[in-house]
Coordinates of C-alpha atoms in Angstrom, one line a residue:
Chain Y
M1 CA 134.8 91.3 79.7
S2 CA 135.0 94.2 82.1
V3 CA 132.1 96.1 83.7
P4 CA 132.0 99.6 82.2
F5 CA 132.3 102.3 84.9
L6 CA 131.3 105.9 85.0
P7 CA 134.0 108.5 85.5
R8 CA 134.6 109.5 89.1
Q9 CA 132.3 112.2 90.3
S10 CA 131.7 114.1 93.5
A11 CA 129.3 112.3 95.9
P12 CA 125.7 113.0 95.0
S13 CA 123.7 115.2 97.5
E14 CA 120.4 114.4 99.0
G15 CA 118.8 117.0 96.8
D16 CA 119.6 115.1 93.6
L17 CA 117.5 113.4 91.0
A18 CA 117.4 109.8 92.3
V19 CA 115.7 106.6 92.9
T20 CA 116.2 104.8 96.2
I21 CA 115.5 101.1 96.4
L22 CA 114.9 100.6 100.1
D23 CA 115.9 97.6 102.1
V24 CA 112.6 96.7 103.6
G25 CA 113.4 93.0 104.2
H26 CA 111.2 90.7 102.2
G27 CA 109.1 93.2 100.3
N28 CA 109.4 96.3 98.1
S29 CA 109.5 100.1 98.4
A30 CA 111.1 102.7 96.2
I31 CA 111.3 106.5 96.6
V32 CA 111.7 108.6 93.5
R33 CA 112.7 112.2 94.0
D34 CA 113.8 115.3 92.3
G35 CA 115.0 117.4 95.2
Q36 CA 112.1 117.6 97.6
R37 CA 109.6 116.5 95.0
C38 CA 108.8 112.8 95.8
A39 CA 106.9 109.8 94.7
V40 CA 106.7 106.5 96.5
V41 CA 106.1 103.1 94.9
D42 CA 104.9 100.5 97.5
A43 CA 105.7 100.7 101.2
A44 CA 106.3 97.4 102.8
D45 CA 107.1 98.8 106.3
D46 CA 108.1 102.0 108.1
T47 CA 111.5 102.1 106.5
T48 CA 109.9 104.2 103.8
H49 CA 108.6 106.7 106.4
A50 CA 112.0 106.9 108.1
E51 CA 113.8 107.6 104.8
L52 CA 111.3 110.2 103.7
E53 CA 111.8 111.9 107.0
R54 CA 115.6 111.7 106.7
L55 CA 115.4 113.2 103.2
G56 CA 113.1 116.0 104.3
C57 CA 110.4 115.0 101.8
T58 CA 107.1 116.3 103.1
G59 CA 105.1 116.2 99.9
L60 CA 104.3 113.0 98.1
E61 CA 103.1 114.0 94.7
E62 CA 102.4 110.4 93.6
V63 CA 101.9 107.3 95.6
I64 CA 101.6 104.0 93.6
V65 CA 100.5 100.7 94.9
S66 CA 101.8 98.0 92.6
H67 CA 99.5 95.4 94.0
V68 CA 97.8 94.6 97.2
D69 CA 100.1 92.1 98.9
N70 CA 101.3 92.7 102.4
D71 CA 104.9 92.7 101.5
H72 CA 104.2 95.7 99.3
I73 CA 101.6 97.6 101.3
A74 CA 102.0 96.8 105.0
G75 CA 103.3 100.3 105.6
M76 CA 101.1 102.0 103.0
S77 CA 98.0 102.8 105.2
R78 CA 100.2 104.6 107.8
L79 CA 102.0 106.5 105.1
L80 CA 98.7 107.7 103.6
L81 CA 97.1 108.5 107.0
D82 CA 100.1 110.3 108.6
P83 CA 99.4 114.0 108.2
R84 CA 103.2 114.8 108.3
W85 CA 103.0 114.1 104.5
S86 CA 100.9 116.1 102.1
L87 CA 99.6 113.9 99.4
G88 CA 98.9 114.3 95.7
R89 CA 97.5 111.4 93.6
V90 CA 97.3 107.9 94.7
R91 CA 97.4 105.2 92.0
V92 CA 96.2 101.8 93.0
N93 CA 96.5 98.6 91.0
T94 CA 93.0 97.1 91.1
D95 CA 92.5 93.8 93.0
A96 CA 89.3 92.4 91.5
S97 CA 89.2 89.6 94.0
K98 CA 88.4 92.2 96.6
D99 CA 88.3 89.8 99.5
T100 CA 91.6 90.2 101.3
R101 CA 91.8 92.0 104.6
A102 CA 94.7 94.2 103.3
W103 CA 92.7 95.3 100.3
R104 CA 89.7 96.3 102.5
H105 CA 91.8 98.2 104.9
L106 CA 93.5 100.0 102.0
Q107 CA 90.0 100.9 100.6
E108 CA 88.9 102.3 104.0
T109 CA 92.1 104.3 104.2
L110 CA 91.7 105.7 100.7
Q111 CA 88.1 106.7 101.6
L112 CA 89.2 108.4 104.8
V113 CA 92.0 110.5 103.1
A114 CA 89.6 111.3 100.3
D115 CA 86.9 112.4 102.7
D116 CA 89.5 114.5 104.6
K117 CA 90.5 116.1 101.2
R118 CA 94.1 115.0 101.7
I119 CA 94.5 113.6 98.2
T120 CA 93.8 115.1 94.8
G121 CA 92.7 111.9 93.2
I122 CA 92.6 108.1 93.2
L123 CA 93.4 106.5 89.9
P124 CA 93.9 102.9 88.7
V125 CA 97.3 101.8 87.5
S126 CA 97.5 100.4 83.9
T127 CA 99.4 101.1 80.8
D128 CA 96.9 103.5 79.3
T129 CA 95.6 105.5 82.3
G130 CA 96.9 108.9 83.3
L131 CA 100.3 108.8 81.5
P132 CA 102.8 110.1 81.8
I133 CA 103.3 110.3 85.6
R134 CA 105.8 113.1 86.2
V135 CA 107.5 114.2 89.4
G136 CA 109.9 117.0 88.5
R137 CA 112.4 115.6 86.1
A138 CA 111.4 112.1 86.9
E139 CA 108.9 110.2 84.9
L140 CA 107.2 107.0 85.9
E141 CA 106.0 104.8 83.0
V142 CA 103.5 102.1 83.7
C143 CA 104.6 99.1 81.6
H144 CA 102.1 96.6 82.9
P145 CA 99.3 95.6 83.3
R146 CA 97.4 96.9 80.2
S147 CA 93.9 97.8 81.0
L148 CA 92.5 94.7 79.2
M149 CA 94.3 92.5 81.8
A150 CA 93.5 94.9 84.7
L151 CA 89.8 94.6 83.9
S152 CA 89.9 90.9 83.9
G153 CA 91.3 90.9 87.5
P154 CA 93.2 88.3 89.4
R155 CA 92.1 84.7 90.1
T156 CA 90.6 84.4 86.6
R157 CA 91.5 82.0 83.8
D158 CA 91.4 84.0 80.7
A159 CA 91.8 82.5 77.2
R160 CA 93.9 85.5 76.2
F161 CA 96.4 85.4 79.2
G162 CA 96.1 82.1 81.0
T163 CA 95.7 82.0 84.8
V164 CA 95.9 85.5 86.1
T165 CA 96.9 86.0 89.7
S166 CA 97.5 89.1 91.8
N167 CA 101.2 88.7 91.0
T168 CA 100.5 88.4 87.2
M169 CA 98.9 91.8 87.1
S170 CA 101.2 93.6 89.6
A171 CA 102.3 96.9 88.2
V172 CA 105.6 97.1 86.4
I173 CA 107.0 100.7 86.5
R174 CA 109.9 102.0 84.5
I175 CA 111.5 105.2 86.0
H176 CA 113.2 107.7 83.8
L177 CA 115.4 110.3 85.3
D178 CA 115.8 113.4 83.1
G179 CA 114.9 111.3 80.1
A180 CA 117.2 108.3 80.8
A181 CA 115.7 104.9 81.7
A182 CA 117.0 104.4 85.2
V183 CA 115.1 101.6 87.0
L184 CA 112.6 99.0 86.2
L185 CA 110.5 98.1 89.2
A186 CA 109.1 94.7 88.3
S187 CA 107.0 94.2 91.4
D188 CA 105.9 90.5 91.6
I189 CA 105.2 89.9 88.0
D190 CA 105.2 86.2 87.0
G191 CA 105.6 84.3 83.7
V192 CA 102.1 85.0 82.5
G193 CA 102.6 88.7 83.0
L194 CA 106.0 88.8 81.5
R195 CA 104.8 87.0 78.4
D196 CA 102.0 89.6 78.0
I197 CA 104.6 92.4 78.1
L198 CA 107.0 90.8 75.7
D199 CA 104.2 90.0 73.3
R200 CA 103.7 93.7 73.0
R201 CA 106.8 94.4 71.0
S202 CA 106.1 98.1 71.3
Q203 CA 106.7 98.0 75.1
Q204 CA 110.3 98.8 75.9
L205 CA 111.7 97.6 79.2
R206 CA 115.4 98.6 79.0
A207 CA 116.7 100.2 82.1
D208 CA 120.0 100.7 83.9
V209 CA 118.8 98.8 87.0
L210 CA 116.3 96.0 87.3
V211 CA 114.6 95.4 90.6
F212 CA 113.9 91.7 90.0
P213 CA 110.3 90.5 90.5
H214 CA 109.0 88.5 93.4
H215 CA 112.2 89.1 95.4
G216 CA 114.0 86.5 93.3
G217 CA 111.4 83.8 94.1
L218 CA 109.7 81.5 91.7
P219 CA 107.7 83.1 88.8
G220 CA 104.6 80.9 88.8
A221 CA 104.5 78.0 86.3
M222 CA 107.2 79.3 84.0
N223 CA 110.6 77.8 84.1
P224 CA 112.6 80.1 86.4
V225 CA 115.8 80.1 84.4
E226 CA 113.9 80.9 81.3
F227 CA 111.9 83.6 83.1
A228 CA 115.0 85.3 84.4
R229 CA 116.8 85.1 81.1
S230 CA 113.9 86.5 79.2
L231 CA 113.3 89.4 81.5
T232 CA 117.0 90.2 81.9
S233 CA 117.5 90.1 78.2
A234 CA 114.6 92.6 77.7
V235 CA 115.9 95.0 80.3
E236 CA 119.7 94.8 79.6
P237 CA 120.5 96.0 83.1
R238 CA 123.9 97.1 84.5
M239 CA 122.7 96.1 87.9
V240 CA 120.1 93.6 89.1
I241 CA 118.7 94.1 92.6
F242 CA 116.9 91.5 94.7
S243 CA 114.8 93.2 97.4
M244 CA 114.6 90.4 99.9
G245 CA 115.0 89.6 103.6
T246 CA 116.7 87.0 105.5
S247 CA 114.2 84.6 106.9
G248 CA 113.7 81.0 107.5
R249 CA 110.6 80.9 105.2
T250 CA 112.2 82.1 102.0
A251 CA 115.5 81.3 100.5
N252 CA 115.7 84.1 97.9
P253 CA 117.1 84.7 95.4
R254 CA 116.6 81.3 93.9
P255 CA 119.8 79.9 92.4
E256 CA 117.8 79.1 89.1
I257 CA 116.9 82.8 88.9
I258 CA 120.6 83.9 89.3
E259 CA 121.5 81.3 86.6
G260 CA 119.0 82.9 84.2
V261 CA 120.2 86.5 85.0
R262 CA 123.8 85.5 84.5
A263 CA 123.0 83.8 81.2
A264 CA 121.4 87.0 79.9
A265 CA 123.7 89.6 81.5
P266 CA 127.1 88.1 82.4
D267 CA 128.5 91.5 83.4
A268 CA 125.6 92.8 85.4
H269 CA 126.3 93.6 89.1
I270 CA 123.9 91.6 91.3
A271 CA 123.0 93.0 94.6
C272 CA 120.6 91.7 97.3
T273 CA 119.3 94.2 99.8
Q274 CA 119.9 91.8 102.7
L275 CA 122.2 88.8 103.1
S276 CA 120.8 85.7 101.4
V277 CA 120.8 82.5 103.3
H278 CA 122.7 81.0 100.3
C279 CA 125.6 83.2 101.2
H280 CA 125.6 83.9 104.9
E281 CA 124.1 81.9 107.8
A282 CA 122.0 83.9 110.2
G283 CA 124.1 82.8 113.2
S284 CA 127.4 83.8 111.6
P285 CA 129.2 86.9 113.0
P286 CA 127.7 90.1 111.6
P287 CA 129.7 91.6 108.8
S288 CA 131.0 95.2 108.7
E289 CA 128.6 97.7 107.3
G290 CA 131.0 100.4 106.2
H291 CA 130.0 100.2 102.6
L292 CA 126.3 101.0 103.0
S293 CA 124.6 104.1 101.7
K294 CA 123.2 106.7 104.1
A295 CA 119.6 105.7 103.3
M296 CA 117.6 104.0 106.0
A297 CA 117.7 100.2 105.8
R298 CA 115.8 97.6 107.7
G299 CA 118.7 95.2 107.8
R300 CA 120.8 97.6 109.8
S301 CA 119.0 96.8 113.0
T302 CA 119.8 93.1 112.7
N303 CA 123.2 93.4 110.9
R304 CA 121.7 91.6 107.9
C305 CA 122.3 94.2 105.1
C306 CA 124.2 93.1 102.1
A307 CA 123.9 96.0 99.7
G308 CA 121.2 97.6 102.0
S309 CA 119.2 100.4 100.5
I310 CA 120.6 101.4 97.1
V311 CA 120.4 104.9 95.7
I312 CA 120.6 105.4 91.9
T313 CA 121.4 109.1 91.2
R314 CA 121.3 110.8 87.8
T315 CA 124.4 112.9 87.2
E316 CA 125.5 114.8 84.1
N317 CA 127.6 111.8 83.1
G318 CA 125.1 109.0 83.7
F319 CA 124.0 107.1 86.8
Q320 CA 125.9 106.8 90.0
Y321 CA 125.2 104.3 92.7
A322 CA 125.4 104.2 96.5
P323 CA 126.9 102.0 97.7
P324 CA 129.3 102.1 94.8
L325 CA 129.4 98.7 93.0
F326 CA 133.0 98.0 93.7
R327 CA 132.5 98.7 97.5
H328 CA 129.6 96.2 97.5
G329 CA 131.6 93.7 95.5
E330 CA 134.5 94.0 98.0
F331 CA 132.1 93.5 100.9
V332 CA 130.7 90.3 99.3
L333 CA 134.1 88.8 98.7
A334 CA 135.3 89.7 102.2
L335 CA 132.2 88.1 103.6
A336 CA 132.9 84.9 101.7
S337 CA 136.4 84.7 103.1
E338 CA 135.4 85.6 106.6
T339 CA 132.7 82.9 106.8
G340 CA 135.0 80.4 105.1
A341 CA 132.0 79.2 103.0
G342 CA 134.4 77.6 100.5
S343 CA 132.3 78.7 97.5
L344 CA 131.6 82.0 96.1
P345 CA 128.4 83.8 97.0
L346 CA 125.6 83.4 94.5
C347 CA 126.1 86.9 93.0
R348 CA 129.8 86.3 92.3
A349 CA 129.6 82.8 90.8
G350 CA 130.6 83.2 87.1
A351 CA 130.7 87.0 87.4
S352 CA 133.2 89.3 85.8
P353 CA 135.9 91.0 88.0
I354 CA 134.7 94.1 89.8
L355 CA 136.7 97.2 88.8
N356 CA 137.6 99.9 91.3
P357 CA 137.8 103.0 89.2
A358 CA 139.5 105.0 92.0
A359 CA 142.3 102.5 92.6
G360 CA 142.5 101.4 89.0
N361 CA 142.4 97.7 89.9
S362 CA 139.9 94.9 90.1
V363 CA 138.8 92.2 92.4
R364 CA 137.3 88.8 91.6
Chain D
M1 CA 114.2 123.5 123.9
A2 CA 113.7 120.2 125.9
L3 CA 111.8 120.6 129.1
Q4 CA 114.0 119.9 132.1
L5 CA 113.0 118.3 135.4
E6 CA 114.7 121.2 137.1
D7 CA 111.5 123.1 136.3
V8 CA 109.6 120.7 138.5
H9 CA 109.5 121.9 142.1
R10 CA 106.2 120.5 143.6
V11 CA 105.0 117.0 142.8
G12 CA 101.6 116.0 144.1
I13 CA 101.1 112.3 144.9
V14 CA 97.6 110.8 145.0
D15 CA 97.6 107.3 146.5
D16 CA 95.2 105.8 149.0
V17 CA 97.9 103.6 150.5
K18 CA 100.0 105.9 152.6
A19 CA 103.1 103.8 152.7
D20 CA 103.1 103.7 148.9
A21 CA 102.7 107.4 148.6
E22 CA 105.5 108.0 151.0
A23 CA 107.9 105.7 149.1
L24 CA 107.1 107.4 145.9
G25 CA 107.6 110.8 147.6
R26 CA 111.1 109.8 148.6
L27 CA 112.0 109.1 145.0
F28 CA 111.1 112.6 144.0
E29 CA 112.8 114.1 147.1
D30 CA 116.0 112.3 146.1
F31 CA 115.9 114.5 142.9
D32 CA 115.4 117.7 144.9
M33 CA 111.7 118.0 144.3
Q34 CA 109.2 118.7 146.9
A35 CA 106.8 115.7 147.2
L36 CA 103.4 116.6 148.6
I37 CA 101.0 113.7 149.5
M38 CA 97.5 114.8 148.5
P39 CA 94.7 114.6 151.0
R40 CA 91.9 112.0 150.9
P41 CA 89.0 113.3 148.7
R42 CA 85.6 114.2 150.0
P43 CA 83.4 111.1 149.7
R44 CA 81.8 110.8 146.3
A45 CA 83.7 113.8 145.0
T46 CA 84.1 113.9 141.2
A47 CA 87.6 114.1 139.7
E48 CA 87.0 117.7 138.7
E49 CA 85.9 118.6 142.2
Y50 CA 88.9 117.0 143.7
L51 CA 91.3 118.7 141.3
S52 CA 89.9 122.0 142.2
T53 CA 90.9 121.5 145.8
L54 CA 94.5 120.7 145.2
P55 CA 97.3 123.3 145.9
P56 CA 99.5 124.7 143.1
L57 CA 101.6 121.8 141.6
D58 CA 104.0 121.3 138.8
V59 CA 103.2 117.6 138.3
L60 CA 100.6 115.1 139.6
V61 CA 101.3 111.4 140.0
C62 CA 98.2 109.3 140.5
D63 CA 97.9 105.7 141.6
H64 CA 95.2 104.1 139.4
Q65 CA 93.3 102.1 142.0
L66 CA 92.1 104.5 144.7
R67 CA 89.3 102.5 146.2
S68 CA 91.2 100.2 148.5
S69 CA 90.8 102.6 151.4
W70 CA 89.0 105.7 149.9
T71 CA 85.4 106.1 148.9
V72 CA 85.8 107.8 145.6
A73 CA 83.9 108.0 142.3
F74 CA 87.0 108.2 140.1
T75 CA 90.1 106.2 139.4
G76 CA 93.6 107.6 139.2
A77 CA 93.5 107.2 135.4
E78 CA 90.4 109.5 135.2
L79 CA 92.0 112.0 137.6
A80 CA 95.2 112.1 135.5
A81 CA 93.3 112.4 132.2
R82 CA 91.2 115.3 133.5
A83 CA 94.3 117.0 134.9
N84 CA 96.0 116.8 131.6
S85 CA 93.0 118.0 129.6
R86 CA 92.0 121.0 131.7
P87 CA 92.3 124.5 130.1
H88 CA 95.2 125.1 132.6
K89 CA 96.9 121.8 132.2
L90 CA 98.4 120.0 135.2
P91 CA 100.8 117.5 133.8
A92 CA 99.9 114.1 135.3
I93 CA 100.9 110.5 135.0
V94 CA 99.5 107.2 136.3
M95 CA 101.3 104.6 138.3
S96 CA 99.7 101.3 138.7
S97 CA 100.2 97.7 139.8
H98 CA 97.8 96.7 136.9
V99 CA 100.0 97.5 133.9
G100 CA 99.7 94.6 131.5
T101 CA 96.8 92.9 133.4
R102 CA 93.1 92.7 132.5
E103 CA 92.4 95.6 134.9
A104 CA 94.6 97.8 132.6
S105 CA 91.6 98.1 130.3
S106 CA 90.0 100.4 132.9
I107 CA 93.0 102.7 132.3
H108 CA 92.6 102.3 128.6
R109 CA 89.4 104.4 128.5
W110 CA 91.4 107.4 129.6
R111 CA 94.7 106.6 127.9
A112 CA 94.4 109.3 125.2
D113 CA 94.8 112.0 127.9
I114 CA 97.5 110.2 129.9
P115 CA 101.0 110.8 128.6
A116 CA 102.5 107.8 130.5
V117 CA 101.4 104.9 132.6
V118 CA 104.2 103.2 134.6
P119 CA 104.2 100.2 136.8
K120 CA 104.6 100.8 140.5
Q121 CA 107.7 98.7 140.4
A122 CA 109.3 101.0 137.8
D123 CA 112.8 102.3 138.5
D124 CA 113.7 106.0 139.0
E125 CA 114.6 106.5 135.4
E126 CA 111.3 105.2 134.1
V127 CA 109.3 107.4 136.5
L128 CA 111.3 110.5 135.7
G129 CA 111.0 109.7 132.0
A130 CA 107.2 109.5 132.4
V131 CA 107.2 112.9 134.1
R132 CA 109.2 114.4 131.3
Y133 CA 106.7 113.0 128.8
A134 CA 103.9 114.7 130.7
L135 CA 105.7 118.0 130.8
E136 CA 106.3 117.9 127.1
E137 CA 102.8 117.0 126.2
A138 CA 101.5 119.8 128.4
A139 CA 103.8 122.2 126.4
G140 CA 102.3 120.8 123.1
K141 CA 105.3 118.7 122.2
W142 CA 103.9 115.2 121.5
S143 CA 106.3 112.3 120.9
R144 CA 105.9 110.3 117.7
E145 CA 104.6 107.4 119.7
R146 CA 101.8 109.5 121.2
S147 CA 100.8 111.6 118.2
R148 CA 97.4 110.7 117.0
F149 CA 95.9 110.9 113.6
R150 CA 92.7 109.6 111.9
T151 CA 92.6 105.9 110.9
P152 CA 90.0 103.3 109.9
I153 CA 89.4 100.6 112.5
E154 CA 87.8 97.2 111.8
V155 CA 85.8 95.6 114.7
L156 CA 86.6 91.9 115.0
A157 CA 84.8 91.0 118.2
V158 CA 82.8 92.8 120.9
H159 CA 83.0 92.1 124.7
P160 CA 80.3 94.4 126.1
A161 CA 80.1 92.9 129.6
G162 CA 82.2 93.7 132.7
E163 CA 83.6 96.9 134.3
A164 CA 85.7 97.7 131.3
P165 CA 84.0 96.5 128.1
Y166 CA 86.1 96.4 125.0
A167 CA 86.2 95.4 121.4
E168 CA 88.9 93.6 119.6
V169 CA 89.9 95.7 116.6
L170 CA 92.4 96.0 113.8
V171 CA 93.7 99.6 113.3
S172 CA 94.6 100.2 109.7
G173 CA 97.3 102.7 110.5
W174 CA 98.9 100.6 113.2
S175 CA 99.0 96.9 112.3
L176 CA 96.9 94.4 110.4
T177 CA 98.5 91.5 112.1
Q178 CA 98.2 92.5 115.8
V179 CA 94.8 92.8 117.5
A180 CA 94.2 95.9 119.7
Q181 CA 91.6 96.6 122.3
L182 CA 89.2 99.5 121.9
P183 CA 87.6 100.7 125.1
L184 CA 83.8 100.6 124.6
L185 CA 83.0 103.2 127.2
R186 CA 85.0 105.6 125.2
F187 CA 83.2 104.5 122.1
E188 CA 79.8 105.1 123.8
E189 CA 80.9 108.5 125.0
D190 CA 82.0 109.6 121.5
T191 CA 79.1 108.0 119.4
G192 CA 76.2 107.7 121.9
I193 CA 75.9 104.1 120.8
P194 CA 75.7 101.5 123.6
P195 CA 78.5 98.9 123.6
D196 CA 76.2 96.0 123.0
A197 CA 74.9 97.6 119.8
L198 CA 78.3 97.4 118.2
L199 CA 78.7 94.5 115.9
P200 CA 81.7 92.6 114.6
G201 CA 82.4 93.7 111.0
T202 CA 81.6 97.4 111.7
W203 CA 84.1 99.9 110.5
L204 CA 85.0 102.9 112.7
R205 CA 87.3 105.8 112.5
A206 CA 89.2 107.4 115.3
E207 CA 92.3 109.4 116.1
V208 CA 94.9 106.8 117.2
N209 CA 98.6 107.1 118.0
C210 CA 99.6 104.7 115.2
Y211 CA 103.3 104.7 116.0
A212 CA 102.7 103.2 119.4
P213 CA 105.1 100.4 120.0
R214 CA 102.7 98.1 121.8
A215 CA 99.0 97.4 121.7
E216 CA 98.6 98.5 125.3
D217 CA 100.0 101.9 124.4
L218 CA 97.3 102.6 121.8
C219 CA 94.8 105.3 122.7
F220 CA 91.6 106.2 120.9
A221 CA 89.9 109.6 120.6
H222 CA 87.0 111.1 118.5
I223 CA 85.6 107.7 117.6
S224 CA 82.9 107.6 115.0
L225 CA 81.2 105.2 112.6
A226 CA 82.9 105.1 109.2
P227 CA 80.6 106.0 106.3
Q228 CA 79.9 103.5 103.5
L229 CA 82.6 103.3 100.9
S230 CA 81.9 105.5 97.9
E231 CA 81.3 104.2 94.5
D232 CA 84.6 105.5 93.3
V233 CA 86.5 103.5 95.9
R234 CA 84.4 100.4 95.6
A235 CA 85.0 100.5 91.8
L236 CA 88.8 100.3 92.1

């Protein structure tokens, strides 16, 4: 079965309607923009700032904090405090445990920018507050948590949900570009959170791109293969992104997760922002980076980009990706042959051939 | 337009060790600048008084520790800070043997008004780069690493004793994993609160250059106590 491709189009410009999934290493950050109108979801480090600067985005109409974990907010305070950016609303997923250092610093930051009248409002993030969130022709739909769970807060054992952690109630955001479901940002949602979404049959998750939760790590107590299969089935993505970093501590994405994704979406293109240790050893020669998009990427400085930062642009014919899927696919295959790993990288095992619409051929 | 060192003709050097002053002077002369070794200050003169006695200069380079052979009430860091913050700015940098040592905290108090501090062992490139920084700041062009904005600060520990008392702090806009040192004399000047009255767990606000690459490059200005969190923020 072949991967459907969009007709060839001219390269999208920086002024387009787009979502950028930034390579921030182990963490998450996304920029949603319609021309110069921007929203940011999470900021794990200064890559977000650098990309906003590169794009010339000076006004952040919406800033969303999916949950208060360092790998999602380590760059957030500086983003909010830096007067180079004018701010609109800040939406913060509650953290009822209220005892982490990161949370307290974020609170103090929000208080300061509110006192300085640099923001127009601070709102909680849940399925039934302040919808819809619009930034030009982009719409950000909060799919999770619903307010009932948000009010219960993390670190509780609730008869309705089970054990709720900070990850369980991390905000899941679906981004629509000009009415088309483009990207599902699944933050760090775990099995308990996913079950709560799927039980609400009215909540649609379908999107062209799934940014897989928890960087491809384990989803709490739920079987990881089943978790990945359930989520991927609900989203029906053309591309699955793992926003992860190369480090000795984590070995993401987990092979069980890839197995579940493949079971549900055999034709989906899988892309890691940085090279996984499953595919490329840190000491191996650095691969060529000619396929990368122009967007800033943390892995560039250490030659650890795989797909790097990924830009999903809405065009009149559908969605267009940078880097193009076939260029990334060719990079992965070349990487495997250069390192002589002997086995295919995780993302290519059992995958369909990658078509190059320009050349009219395909690579496996 | 970038400021050029060709615009610098007269460099004043303040150093109580004559041999060091002359060595530094030769560096600037190699780049076709006129190096003028500044005279010994009048005993107990203030930094402002001393500055008012200096001839017209384009740049001032100050050794930090001036008390080895002079009887002065100020350090090179204070002198440079006051030169940079006068209504008619005299771009000034500090050279010191104490960069990266405990004595560096006596520089820290004045760091907000010193564009660059370079070690005495620095090479020509580093010294000229520091001078360029000073010229640019005097012209109102602040580098990202030196640009300050308001940020919350959490006080972790207080060390009120010694010549340069300091607090260990976490700066929200800089890093939550690296501890920085906040000079308590600066805190006292800005808030009127004595250093030993500051308690761990207190939240402050200050203008800080949050893109500084290293903790020792951080500088603090307009320090104040943070107000209590509002009900709205607490309720999040």
